[in-house]
Amino acid sequence: EDADLWGPFLFCLAFGASLLLSGKVHFSYIYGLATLGWLSIYGLLNLMSETGIDMYRTASVLGYCLLPMVLLSSVSILLRLRGVLGYGLGVSSILWCTYASSGIFTTVLGMKNQRILVAYPVGLLYACFALITIF
């Protein structure tokens, strides 16, 4: 029931630190994309649901479901992700993040039959994070 923002902030920081260790300085991209995506998903969810969701819970869910991207960026320290293995890991992490966050959103908002409609924009957001990681 409580929205926690320290965890998502630390996940974004760990994501940026892992990318930094792989030679990519993208802290501003990460926080800018996270903010834009958070506000967009917040607006979209409030337009789609009857009950609505608050901004903190939206940021909390999106941030905690970023963990597979943190793992992907940690793998990018050791392996080069510009190949079949990297693309496969990228797609699987996008699907994992999308599945987890869309499930939480549809459960909290009571939108049982609209999971795919929620998953599509959320998946696009996580795909942007995966693109930052791979390229």
mmCIF file with all atom_site columns, C-alpha atoms in Angstrom:
data_model
loop_
_atom_site.group_PDB
_atom_site.id
_atom_site.type_symbol
_atom_site.label_atom_id
_atom_site.label_alt_id
_atom_site.label_comp_id
_atom_site.label_asym_id
_atom_site.label_entity_id
_atom_site.label_seq_id
_atom_site.pdbx_PDB_ins_code
_atom_site.Cartn_x
_atom_site.Cartn_y
_atom_site.Cartn_z
_atom_site.occupancy
_atom_site.B_iso_or_equiv
_atom_site.pdbx_formal_charge
_atom_site.auth_seq_id
_atom_site.auth_comp_id
_atom_site.auth_asym_id
_atom_site.auth_atom_id
_atom_site.pdbx_PDB_model_num
ATOM 1   C CA . GLU A 1 1   ? 0.000   0.000   0.000   1.00 0.00 ? 1   GLU A CA 1
ATOM 2   C CA . ASP A 1 2   ? 2.888   2.368   0.657   1.00 0.00 ? 2   ASP A CA 1
ATOM 3   C CA . ALA A 1 3   ? 4.814   3.873   -2.206  1.00 0.00 ? 3   ALA A CA 1
ATOM 4   C CA . ASP A 1 4   ? 8.551   3.850   -1.647  1.00 0.00 ? 4   ASP A CA 1
ATOM 5   C CA . LEU A 1 5   ? 10.782  6.046   -3.786  1.00 0.00 ? 5   LEU A CA 1
ATOM 6   C CA . TRP A 1 6   ? 14.182  5.238   -2.274  1.00 0.00 ? 6   TRP A CA 1
ATOM 7   C CA . GLY A 1 7   ? 14.323  1.823   -3.909  1.00 0.00 ? 7   GLY A CA 1
ATOM 8   C CA . PRO A 1 8   ? 13.588  3.094   -7.416  1.00 0.00 ? 8   PRO A CA 1
ATOM 9   C CA . PHE A 1 9   ? 16.076  5.940   -6.921  1.00 0.00 ? 9   PHE A CA 1
ATOM 10  C CA . LEU A 1 10  ? 18.766  3.448   -5.882  1.00 0.00 ? 10  LEU A CA 1
ATOM 11  C CA . PHE A 1 11  ? 17.901  1.156   -8.803  1.00 0.00 ? 11  PHE A CA 1
ATOM 12  C CA . CYS A 1 12  ? 18.313  4.069   -11.217 1.00 0.00 ? 12  CYS A CA 1
ATOM 13  C CA . LEU A 1 13  ? 21.602  4.947   -9.543  1.00 0.00 ? 13  LEU A CA 1
ATOM 14  C CA . ALA A 1 14  ? 22.789  1.326   -9.781  1.00 0.00 ? 14  ALA A CA 1
ATOM 15  C CA . PHE A 1 15  ? 21.684  1.239   -13.416 1.00 0.00 ? 15  PHE A CA 1
ATOM 16  C CA . GLY A 1 16  ? 23.721  4.350   -14.179 1.00 0.00 ? 16  GLY A CA 1
ATOM 17  C CA . ALA A 1 17  ? 26.715  3.091   -12.196 1.00 0.00 ? 17  ALA A CA 1
ATOM 18  C CA . SER A 1 18  ? 26.707  -0.210  -14.084 1.00 0.00 ? 18  SER A CA 1
ATOM 19  C CA . LEU A 1 19  ? 26.579  1.635   -17.381 1.00 0.00 ? 19  LEU A CA 1
ATOM 20  C CA . LEU A 1 20  ? 29.394  3.872   -16.166 1.00 0.00 ? 20  LEU A CA 1
ATOM 21  C CA . LEU A 1 21  ? 31.536  0.821   -15.441 1.00 0.00 ? 21  LEU A CA 1
ATOM 22  C CA . SER A 1 22  ? 30.916  -0.387  -18.989 1.00 0.00 ? 22  SER A CA 1
ATOM 23  C CA . GLY A 1 23  ? 32.106  2.972   -20.354 1.00 0.00 ? 23  GLY A CA 1
ATOM 24  C CA . LYS A 1 24  ? 28.803  4.788   -20.912 1.00 0.00 ? 24  LYS A CA 1
ATOM 25  C CA . VAL A 1 25  ? 27.949  7.999   -19.070 1.00 0.00 ? 25  VAL A CA 1
ATOM 26  C CA . HIS A 1 26  ? 24.151  8.211   -19.288 1.00 0.00 ? 26  HIS A CA 1
ATOM 27  C CA . PHE A 1 27  ? 22.936  9.480   -15.908 1.00 0.00 ? 27  PHE A CA 1
ATOM 28  C CA . SER A 1 28  ? 21.023  12.400  -17.416 1.00 0.00 ? 28  SER A CA 1
ATOM 29  C CA . TYR A 1 29  ? 19.409  10.142  -20.031 1.00 0.00 ? 29  TYR A CA 1
ATOM 30  C CA . ILE A 1 30  ? 18.341  7.677   -17.357 1.00 0.00 ? 30  ILE A CA 1
ATOM 31  C CA . TYR A 1 31  ? 16.749  10.224  -15.047 1.00 0.00 ? 31  TYR A CA 1
ATOM 32  C CA . GLY A 1 32  ? 15.253  12.225  -17.911 1.00 0.00 ? 32  GLY A CA 1
ATOM 33  C CA . LEU A 1 33  ? 13.733  9.146   -19.535 1.00 0.00 ? 33  LEU A CA 1
ATOM 34  C CA . ALA A 1 34  ? 12.527  7.867   -16.162 1.00 0.00 ? 34  ALA A CA 1
ATOM 35  C CA . THR A 1 35  ? 10.829  11.174  -15.380 1.00 0.00 ? 35  THR A CA 1
ATOM 36  C CA . LEU A 1 36  ? 9.215   11.495  -18.800 1.00 0.00 ? 36  LEU A CA 1
ATOM 37  C CA . GLY A 1 37  ? 8.089   7.871   -18.765 1.00 0.00 ? 37  GLY A CA 1
ATOM 38  C CA . TRP A 1 38  ? 6.796   8.116   -15.202 1.00 0.00 ? 38  TRP A CA 1
ATOM 39  C CA . LEU A 1 39  ? 4.651   11.155  -15.967 1.00 0.00 ? 39  LEU A CA 1
ATOM 40  C CA . SER A 1 40  ? 3.395   9.652   -19.229 1.00 0.00 ? 40  SER A CA 1
ATOM 41  C CA . ILE A 1 41  ? 2.469   6.304   -17.680 1.00 0.00 ? 41  ILE A CA 1
ATOM 42  C CA . TYR A 1 42  ? 0.849   8.124   -14.742 1.00 0.00 ? 42  TYR A CA 1
ATOM 43  C CA . GLY A 1 43  ? -1.336  10.152  -17.082 1.00 0.00 ? 43  GLY A CA 1
ATOM 44  C CA . LEU A 1 44  ? -2.194  7.180   -19.237 1.00 0.00 ? 44  LEU A CA 1
ATOM 45  C CA . LEU A 1 45  ? -3.164  4.978   -16.292 1.00 0.00 ? 45  LEU A CA 1
ATOM 46  C CA . ASN A 1 46  ? -5.388  7.677   -14.859 1.00 0.00 ? 46  ASN A CA 1
ATOM 47  C CA . LEU A 1 47  ? -7.132  8.048   -18.200 1.00 0.00 ? 47  LEU A CA 1
ATOM 48  C CA . MET A 1 48  ? -7.648  4.290   -18.533 1.00 0.00 ? 48  MET A CA 1
ATOM 49  C CA . SER A 1 49  ? -8.845  3.406   -15.037 1.00 0.00 ? 49  SER A CA 1
ATOM 50  C CA . GLU A 1 50  ? -11.912 4.405   -13.098 1.00 0.00 ? 50  GLU A CA 1
ATOM 51  C CA . THR A 1 51  ? -10.197 4.627   -9.707  1.00 0.00 ? 51  THR A CA 1
ATOM 52  C CA . GLY A 1 52  ? -6.883  6.223   -10.661 1.00 0.00 ? 52  GLY A CA 1
ATOM 53  C CA . ILE A 1 53  ? -3.420  5.877   -9.182  1.00 0.00 ? 53  ILE A CA 1
ATOM 54  C CA . ASP A 1 54  ? -1.176  8.377   -7.442  1.00 0.00 ? 54  ASP A CA 1
ATOM 55  C CA . MET A 1 55  ? 2.146   9.593   -8.793  1.00 0.00 ? 55  MET A CA 1
ATOM 56  C CA . TYR A 1 56  ? 4.238   8.018   -6.054  1.00 0.00 ? 56  TYR A CA 1
ATOM 57  C CA . ARG A 1 57  ? 2.856   4.543   -6.557  1.00 0.00 ? 57  ARG A CA 1
ATOM 58  C CA . THR A 1 58  ? 3.399   4.814   -10.309 1.00 0.00 ? 58  THR A CA 1
ATOM 59  C CA . ALA A 1 59  ? 7.028   5.825   -9.808  1.00 0.00 ? 59  ALA A CA 1
ATOM 60  C CA . SER A 1 60  ? 7.505   3.100   -7.221  1.00 0.00 ? 60  SER A CA 1
ATOM 61  C CA . VAL A 1 61  ? 6.194   0.325   -9.472  1.00 0.00 ? 61  VAL A CA 1
ATOM 62  C CA . LEU A 1 62  ? 8.129   1.500   -12.525 1.00 0.00 ? 62  LEU A CA 1
ATOM 63  C CA . GLY A 1 63  ? 11.310  1.891   -10.495 1.00 0.00 ? 63  GLY A CA 1
ATOM 64  C CA . TYR A 1 64  ? 11.183  -1.436  -8.700  1.00 0.00 ? 64  TYR A CA 1
ATOM 65  C CA . CYS A 1 65  ? 10.414  -3.257  -11.935 1.00 0.00 ? 65  CYS A CA 1
ATOM 66  C CA . LEU A 1 66  ? 13.609  -1.747  -13.379 1.00 0.00 ? 66  LEU A CA 1
ATOM 67  C CA . LEU A 1 67  ? 15.662  -4.434  -11.605 1.00 0.00 ? 67  LEU A CA 1
ATOM 68  C CA . PRO A 1 68  ? 16.057  -6.678  -14.707 1.00 0.00 ? 68  PRO A CA 1
ATOM 69  C CA . MET A 1 69  ? 17.534  -3.689  -16.557 1.00 0.00 ? 69  MET A CA 1
ATOM 70  C CA . VAL A 1 70  ? 20.011  -3.219  -13.723 1.00 0.00 ? 70  VAL A CA 1
ATOM 71  C CA . LEU A 1 71  ? 20.966  -6.870  -14.118 1.00 0.00 ? 71  LEU A CA 1
ATOM 72  C CA . LEU A 1 72  ? 21.316  -6.397  -17.882 1.00 0.00 ? 72  LEU A CA 1
ATOM 73  C CA . SER A 1 73  ? 23.572  -3.391  -17.389 1.00 0.00 ? 73  SER A CA 1
ATOM 74  C CA . SER A 1 74  ? 25.634  -5.408  -14.919 1.00 0.00 ? 74  SER A CA 1
ATOM 75  C CA . VAL A 1 75  ? 26.076  -8.115  -17.539 1.00 0.00 ? 75  VAL A CA 1
ATOM 76  C CA . SER A 1 76  ? 27.190  -5.424  -20.002 1.00 0.00 ? 76  SER A CA 1
ATOM 77  C CA . ILE A 1 77  ? 30.237  -4.801  -17.797 1.00 0.00 ? 77  ILE A CA 1
ATOM 78  C CA . LEU A 1 78  ? 31.521  -8.295  -18.532 1.00 0.00 ? 78  LEU A CA 1
ATOM 79  C CA . LEU A 1 79  ? 30.047  -9.051  -21.947 1.00 0.00 ? 79  LEU A CA 1
ATOM 80  C CA . ARG A 1 80  ? 29.534  -7.089  -25.114 1.00 0.00 ? 80  ARG A CA 1
ATOM 81  C CA . LEU A 1 81  ? 25.795  -6.997  -25.760 1.00 0.00 ? 81  LEU A CA 1
ATOM 82  C CA . ARG A 1 82  ? 25.910  -6.198  -29.478 1.00 0.00 ? 82  ARG A CA 1
ATOM 83  C CA . GLY A 1 83  ? 25.201  -9.701  -30.666 1.00 0.00 ? 83  GLY A CA 1
ATOM 84  C CA . VAL A 1 84  ? 22.598  -12.420 -30.560 1.00 0.00 ? 84  VAL A CA 1
ATOM 85  C CA . LEU A 1 85  ? 23.196  -13.105 -26.867 1.00 0.00 ? 85  LEU A CA 1
ATOM 86  C CA . GLY A 1 86  ? 22.919  -9.441  -25.935 1.00 0.00 ? 86  GLY A CA 1
ATOM 87  C CA . TYR A 1 87  ? 19.788  -8.907  -27.990 1.00 0.00 ? 87  TYR A CA 1
ATOM 88  C CA . GLY A 1 88  ? 18.215  -11.985 -26.450 1.00 0.00 ? 88  GLY A CA 1
ATOM 89  C CA . LEU A 1 89  ? 19.068  -10.817 -22.943 1.00 0.00 ? 89  LEU A CA 1
ATOM 90  C CA . GLY A 1 90  ? 17.725  -7.370  -23.789 1.00 0.00 ? 90  GLY A CA 1
ATOM 91  C CA . VAL A 1 91  ? 14.403  -8.692  -25.069 1.00 0.00 ? 91  VAL A CA 1
ATOM 92  C CA . SER A 1 92  ? 14.025  -11.032 -22.103 1.00 0.00 ? 92  SER A CA 1
ATOM 93  C CA . SER A 1 93  ? 14.697  -8.220  -19.635 1.00 0.00 ? 93  SER A CA 1
ATOM 94  C CA . ILE A 1 94  ? 12.157  -5.991  -21.424 1.00 0.00 ? 94  ILE A CA 1
ATOM 95  C CA . LEU A 1 95  ? 9.567   -8.756  -21.210 1.00 0.00 ? 95  LEU A CA 1
ATOM 96  C CA . TRP A 1 96  ? 10.365  -9.400  -17.543 1.00 0.00 ? 96  TRP A CA 1
ATOM 97  C CA . CYS A 1 97  ? 10.052  -5.718  -16.601 1.00 0.00 ? 97  CYS A CA 1
ATOM 98  C CA . THR A 1 98  ? 6.875   -5.307  -18.636 1.00 0.00 ? 98  THR A CA 1
ATOM 99  C CA . TYR A 1 99  ? 5.230   -8.438  -17.269 1.00 0.00 ? 99  TYR A CA 1
ATOM 100 C CA . ALA A 1 100 ? 5.937   -7.477  -13.664 1.00 0.00 ? 100 ALA A CA 1
ATOM 101 C CA . SER A 1 101 ? 4.882   -3.840  -13.878 1.00 0.00 ? 101 SER A CA 1
ATOM 102 C CA . SER A 1 102 ? 1.772   -4.399  -16.004 1.00 0.00 ? 102 SER A CA 1
ATOM 103 C CA . GLY A 1 103 ? 0.661   -7.118  -13.612 1.00 0.00 ? 103 GLY A CA 1
ATOM 104 C CA . ILE A 1 104 ? 0.994   -4.808  -10.631 1.00 0.00 ? 104 ILE A CA 1
ATOM 105 C CA . PHE A 1 105 ? -0.762  -1.934  -12.376 1.00 0.00 ? 105 PHE A CA 1
ATOM 106 C CA . THR A 1 106 ? -3.704  -4.032  -13.537 1.00 0.00 ? 106 THR A CA 1
ATOM 107 C CA . THR A 1 107 ? -4.095  -5.616  -10.105 1.00 0.00 ? 107 THR A CA 1
ATOM 108 C CA . VAL A 1 108 ? -3.979  -2.313  -8.224  1.00 0.00 ? 108 VAL A CA 1
ATOM 109 C CA . LEU A 1 109 ? -6.336  -0.557  -10.626 1.00 0.00 ? 109 LEU A CA 1
ATOM 110 C CA . GLY A 1 110 ? -8.704  -3.482  -11.178 1.00 0.00 ? 110 GLY A CA 1
ATOM 111 C CA . MET A 1 111 ? -8.204  -3.555  -14.949 1.00 0.00 ? 111 MET A CA 1
ATOM 112 C CA . LYS A 1 112 ? -8.288  -7.326  -15.501 1.00 0.00 ? 112 LYS A CA 1
ATOM 113 C CA . ASN A 1 113 ? -8.996  -7.279  -19.230 1.00 0.00 ? 113 ASN A CA 1
ATOM 114 C CA . GLN A 1 114 ? -6.721  -4.369  -20.079 1.00 0.00 ? 114 GLN A CA 1
ATOM 115 C CA . ARG A 1 115 ? -3.315  -5.835  -19.275 1.00 0.00 ? 115 ARG A CA 1
ATOM 116 C CA . ILE A 1 116 ? -2.071  -5.725  -22.863 1.00 0.00 ? 116 ILE A CA 1
ATOM 117 C CA . LEU A 1 117 ? -3.158  -2.096  -23.161 1.00 0.00 ? 117 LEU A CA 1
ATOM 118 C CA . VAL A 1 118 ? -1.115  -1.288  -20.067 1.00 0.00 ? 118 VAL A CA 1
ATOM 119 C CA . ALA A 1 119 ? 1.811   -3.485  -21.090 1.00 0.00 ? 119 ALA A CA 1
ATOM 120 C CA . TYR A 1 120 ? 2.375   -1.817  -24.455 1.00 0.00 ? 120 TYR A CA 1
ATOM 121 C CA . PRO A 1 121 ? 3.439   1.692   -23.290 1.00 0.00 ? 121 PRO A CA 1
ATOM 122 C CA . VAL A 1 122 ? 5.250   0.270   -20.276 1.00 0.00 ? 122 VAL A CA 1
ATOM 123 C CA . GLY A 1 123 ? 7.139   -2.098  -22.567 1.00 0.00 ? 123 GLY A CA 1
ATOM 124 C CA . LEU A 1 124 ? 8.117   0.798   -24.807 1.00 0.00 ? 124 LEU A CA 1
ATOM 125 C CA . LEU A 1 125 ? 9.529   2.623   -21.785 1.00 0.00 ? 125 LEU A CA 1
ATOM 126 C CA . TYR A 1 126 ? 11.614  -0.367  -20.730 1.00 0.00 ? 126 TYR A CA 1
ATOM 127 C CA . ALA A 1 127 ? 12.703  -0.897  -24.345 1.00 0.00 ? 127 ALA A CA 1
ATOM 128 C CA . CYS A 1 128 ? 14.228  2.592   -24.255 1.00 0.00 ? 128 CYS A CA 1
ATOM 129 C CA . PHE A 1 129 ? 16.215  1.616   -21.167 1.00 0.00 ? 129 PHE A CA 1
ATOM 130 C CA . ALA A 1 130 ? 17.369  -1.559  -22.918 1.00 0.00 ? 130 ALA A CA 1
ATOM 131 C CA . LEU A 1 131 ? 18.475  0.453   -25.952 1.00 0.00 ? 131 LEU A CA 1
ATOM 132 C CA . ILE A 1 132 ? 20.539  2.695   -23.683 1.00 0.00 ? 132 ILE A CA 1
ATOM 133 C CA . THR A 1 133 ? 22.139  -0.407  -22.203 1.00 0.00 ? 133 THR A CA 1
ATOM 134 C CA . ILE A 1 134 ? 22.884  -2.270  -25.428 1.00 0.00 ? 134 ILE A CA 1
ATOM 135 C CA . PHE A 1 135 ? 23.983  0.636   -27.603 1.00 0.00 ? 135 PHE A CA 1
#
